[in-house]
PDB file of C-alpha atoms in Angstrom:
ATOM      1  CA  UNK A   1      18.953   6.816  13.108  1.00  0.00           C
ATOM      2  CA  UNK A   2      21.989   4.401  12.843  1.00  0.00           C
ATOM      3  CA  UNK A   3      24.846   5.402  10.435  1.00  0.00           C
ATOM      4  CA  UNK A   4      28.214   3.671   9.784  1.00  0.00           C
ATOM      5  CA  UNK A   5      31.145   5.445   8.170  1.00  0.00           C
ATOM      6  CA  UNK A   6      34.101   3.611   6.848  1.00  0.00           C
ATOM      7  CA  UNK A   7      37.581   5.256   6.357  1.00  0.00           C
ATOM      8  CA  UNK A   8      41.154   4.295   5.738  1.00  0.00           C
ATOM      9  CA  UNK A   9      41.068   2.629   2.341  1.00  0.00           C
ATOM     10  CA  UNK A  10      43.409   3.405  -0.478  1.00  0.00           C
ATOM     11  CA  UNK A  11      45.886   2.007  -2.969  1.00  0.00           C
ATOM     12  CA  UNK A  12      48.973   0.162  -1.639  1.00  0.00           C
ATOM     13  CA  UNK A  13      51.649  -2.246  -3.226  1.00  0.00           C
ATOM     14  CA  UNK A  14      51.574  -6.016  -2.680  1.00  0.00           C
ATOM     15  CA  UNK A  15      52.979  -6.723   0.961  1.00  0.00           C
ATOM     16  CA  UNK A  16      51.806  -3.367   2.346  1.00  0.00           C
ATOM     17  CA  UNK A  17      49.426  -2.508   5.050  1.00  0.00           C
ATOM     18  CA  UNK A  18      46.182  -0.497   5.642  1.00  0.00           C
ATOM     19  CA  UNK A  19      44.048   0.084   8.623  1.00  0.00           C
ATOM     20  CA  UNK A  20      40.316   0.465   8.106  1.00  0.00           C
ATOM     21  CA  UNK A  21      38.008   2.241  10.597  1.00  0.00           C
ATOM     22  CA  UNK A  22      34.270   2.189  10.820  1.00  0.00           C
ATOM     23  CA  UNK A  23      32.440   4.845  13.115  1.00  0.00           C
ATOM     24  CA  UNK A  24      28.744   3.954  14.335  1.00  0.00           C
ATOM     25  CA  UNK A  25      26.484   6.737  15.393  1.00  0.00           C
ATOM     26  CA  UNK A  26      22.825   7.096  16.241  1.00  0.00           C
ATOM     27  CA  UNK A  27      22.816   4.188  19.124  1.00  0.00           C
ATOM     28  CA  UNK A  28      24.109   4.063  22.478  1.00  0.00           C
ATOM     29  CA  UNK A  29      27.502   3.074  23.298  1.00  0.00           C
ATOM     30  CA  UNK A  30      28.035  -0.544  24.018  1.00  0.00           C
ATOM     31  CA  UNK A  31      28.560  -4.073  22.922  1.00  0.00           C
ATOM     32  CA  UNK A  32      27.349  -4.961  19.198  1.00  0.00           C
ATOM     33  CA  UNK A  33      27.946  -7.649  16.759  1.00  0.00           C
ATOM     34  CA  UNK A  34      30.115  -6.134  13.982  1.00  0.00           C
ATOM     35  CA  UNK A  35      31.902  -7.520  10.892  1.00  0.00           C
ATOM     36  CA  UNK A  36      33.765  -6.420   7.980  1.00  0.00           C
ATOM     37  CA  UNK A  37      32.605  -7.587   4.407  1.00  0.00           C
ATOM     38  CA  UNK A  38      34.103  -7.209   1.127  1.00  0.00           C
ATOM     39  CA  UNK A  39      32.936  -7.439  -2.456  1.00  0.00           C
ATOM     40  CA  UNK A  40      35.376  -7.472  -5.418  1.00  0.00           C
ATOM     41  CA  UNK A  41      34.367  -6.775  -9.015  1.00  0.00           C
ATOM     42  CA  UNK A  42      32.491  -9.677 -10.671  1.00  0.00           C
ATOM     43  CA  UNK A  43      32.513 -11.654  -7.338  1.00  0.00           C
ATOM     44  CA  UNK A  44      29.989 -12.100  -4.386  1.00  0.00           C
ATOM     45  CA  UNK A  45      30.228 -10.326  -1.177  1.00  0.00           C
ATOM     46  CA  UNK A  46      31.787 -12.281   1.331  1.00  0.00           C
ATOM     47  CA  UNK A  47      32.617 -11.755   5.057  1.00  0.00           C
ATOM     48  CA  UNK A  48      36.348 -11.145   5.970  1.00  0.00           C
ATOM     49  CA  UNK A  49      36.017 -10.930   9.886  1.00  0.00           C
ATOM     50  CA  UNK A  50      33.551 -10.543  12.432  1.00  0.00           C
ATOM     51  CA  UNK A  51      33.730  -9.820  16.180  1.00  0.00           C
ATOM     52  CA  UNK A  52      30.939 -10.857  18.623  1.00  0.00           C
ATOM     53  CA  UNK A  53      29.290  -8.922  21.715  1.00  0.00           C
ATOM     54  CA  UNK A  54      31.585 -11.226  23.823  1.00  0.00           C
ATOM     55  CA  UNK A  55      34.724 -10.170  22.017  1.00  0.00           C
ATOM     56  CA  UNK A  56      35.314 -13.434  20.183  1.00  0.00           C
ATOM     57  CA  UNK A  57      36.693 -12.869  16.681  1.00  0.00           C
ATOM     58  CA  UNK A  58      36.183 -14.919  13.476  1.00  0.00           C
ATOM     59  CA  UNK A  59      38.122 -14.781  10.140  1.00  0.00           C
ATOM     60  CA  UNK A  60      37.614 -16.285   6.882  1.00  0.00           C
ATOM     61  CA  UNK A  61      40.719 -18.522   6.005  1.00  0.00           C
ATOM     62  CA  UNK A  62      42.368 -16.331   3.528  1.00  0.00           C
ATOM     63  CA  UNK A  63      42.599 -13.452   6.105  1.00  0.00           C
ATOM     64  CA  UNK A  64      43.925 -15.473   9.104  1.00  0.00           C
ATOM     65  CA  UNK A  65      47.404 -14.532  10.114  1.00  0.00           C
ATOM     66  CA  UNK A  66      47.115 -11.215   8.138  1.00  0.00           C
ATOM     67  CA  UNK A  67      44.160  -9.412   9.395  1.00  0.00           C
ATOM     68  CA  UNK A  68      43.083  -8.337  12.817  1.00  0.00           C
ATOM     69  CA  UNK A  69      39.551  -7.186  13.860  1.00  0.00           C
ATOM     70  CA  UNK A  70      39.058  -5.160  16.828  1.00  0.00           C
ATOM     71  CA  UNK A  71      36.424  -2.660  18.374  1.00  0.00           C
ATOM     72  CA  UNK A  72      36.520   0.167  20.907  1.00  0.00           C
ATOM     73  CA  UNK A  73      33.111  -0.350  22.562  1.00  0.00           C
ATOM     74  CA  UNK A  74      33.243   3.117  24.339  1.00  0.00           C
ATOM     75  CA  UNK A  75      33.263   4.777  20.856  1.00  0.00           C
ATOM     76  CA  UNK A  76      31.320   2.272  18.773  1.00  0.00           C
ATOM     77  CA  UNK A  77      34.306   1.970  16.304  1.00  0.00           C
ATOM     78  CA  UNK A  78      35.506  -0.895  14.688  1.00  0.00           C
ATOM     79  CA  UNK A  79      38.942  -1.473  13.029  1.00  0.00           C
ATOM     80  CA  UNK A  80      40.481  -3.737  10.670  1.00  0.00           C
ATOM     81  CA  UNK A  81      44.333  -3.978  10.517  1.00  0.00           C
ATOM     82  CA  UNK A  82      45.444  -5.514   7.140  1.00  0.00           C
ATOM     83  CA  UNK A  83      48.966  -6.572   6.808  1.00  0.00           C
ATOM     84  CA  UNK A  84      50.708  -8.435   3.895  1.00  0.00           C
ATOM     85  CA  UNK A  85      48.164  -7.388   1.455  1.00  0.00           C
ATOM     86  CA  UNK A  86      47.699  -9.223  -1.845  1.00  0.00           C
ATOM     87  CA  UNK A  87      46.159  -8.345  -5.167  1.00  0.00           C
ATOM     88  CA  UNK A  88      43.319 -10.687  -4.140  1.00  0.00           C
ATOM     89  CA  UNK A  89      42.408  -8.427  -1.299  1.00  0.00           C
ATOM     90  CA  UNK A  90      41.546  -5.865  -3.903  1.00  0.00           C
ATOM     91  CA  UNK A  91      37.651  -5.060  -3.160  1.00  0.00           C
ATOM     92  CA  UNK A  92      35.138  -2.668  -1.798  1.00  0.00           C
ATOM     93  CA  UNK A  93      35.116  -3.067   2.041  1.00  0.00           C
ATOM     94  CA  UNK A  94      31.847  -2.653   4.125  1.00  0.00           C
ATOM     95  CA  UNK A  95      31.239  -2.288   7.628  1.00  0.00           C
ATOM     96  CA  UNK A  96      28.105  -4.064   9.332  1.00  0.00           C
ATOM     97  CA  UNK A  97      26.469  -3.750  12.698  1.00  0.00           C
ATOM     98  CA  UNK A  98      23.500  -5.583  14.061  1.00  0.00           C
ATOM     99  CA  UNK A  99      21.062  -4.073  16.292  1.00  0.00           C
ATOM    100  CA  UNK A 100      17.778  -5.623  17.161  1.00  0.00           C
ATOM    101  CA  UNK A 101      16.312  -7.331  13.981  1.00  0.00           C
ATOM    102  CA  UNK A 102      18.238  -5.006  11.456  1.00  0.00           C
ATOM    103  CA  UNK A 103      21.645  -5.166  10.058  1.00  0.00           C
ATOM    104  CA  UNK A 104      23.234  -1.817   9.282  1.00  0.00           C
ATOM    105  CA  UNK A 105      25.818  -1.088   6.491  1.00  0.00           C
ATOM    106  CA  UNK A 106      28.346   1.569   5.643  1.00  0.00           C
ATOM    107  CA  UNK A 107      28.866   3.232   2.324  1.00  0.00           C
ATOM    108  CA  UNK A 108      32.109   1.184   1.701  1.00  0.00           C
ATOM    109  CA  UNK A 109      35.757   2.124   1.311  1.00  0.00           C
ATOM    110  CA  UNK A 110      37.736   1.089  -1.649  1.00  0.00           C
ATOM    111  CA  UNK A 111      41.072  -1.047  -1.137  1.00  0.00           C
ATOM    112  CA  UNK A 112      43.504  -1.561  -4.175  1.00  0.00           C
ATOM    113  CA  UNK A 113      46.403  -3.800  -4.018  1.00  0.00           C
ATOM    114  CA  UNK A 114      48.789  -3.861  -6.794  1.00  0.00           C
TER     115      UNK A 114
END
């Protein structure tokens, strides 16, 4: 069974940095579409960044120039390097992976910027 486990969240001052990780298990190692989503209190869930099976990356405008998504295909591990954090980045961050007809989700890791 596919499982995703996020880590690396925490509290940080504005302008600081965090690196989130997402470890996938229960499937063969290789290339998968993966992404980071976030949901702030009182707001809708939104996609922050994604990485395609080709390695192409995509970012929402507010994250461009500050966030970097990357993946280690041999380990099925996803990363999100977040720099120059702003209070508006405060949210629960979720990892997602697409396999076949199913999108799998992690439990989330909280990021708080003050």
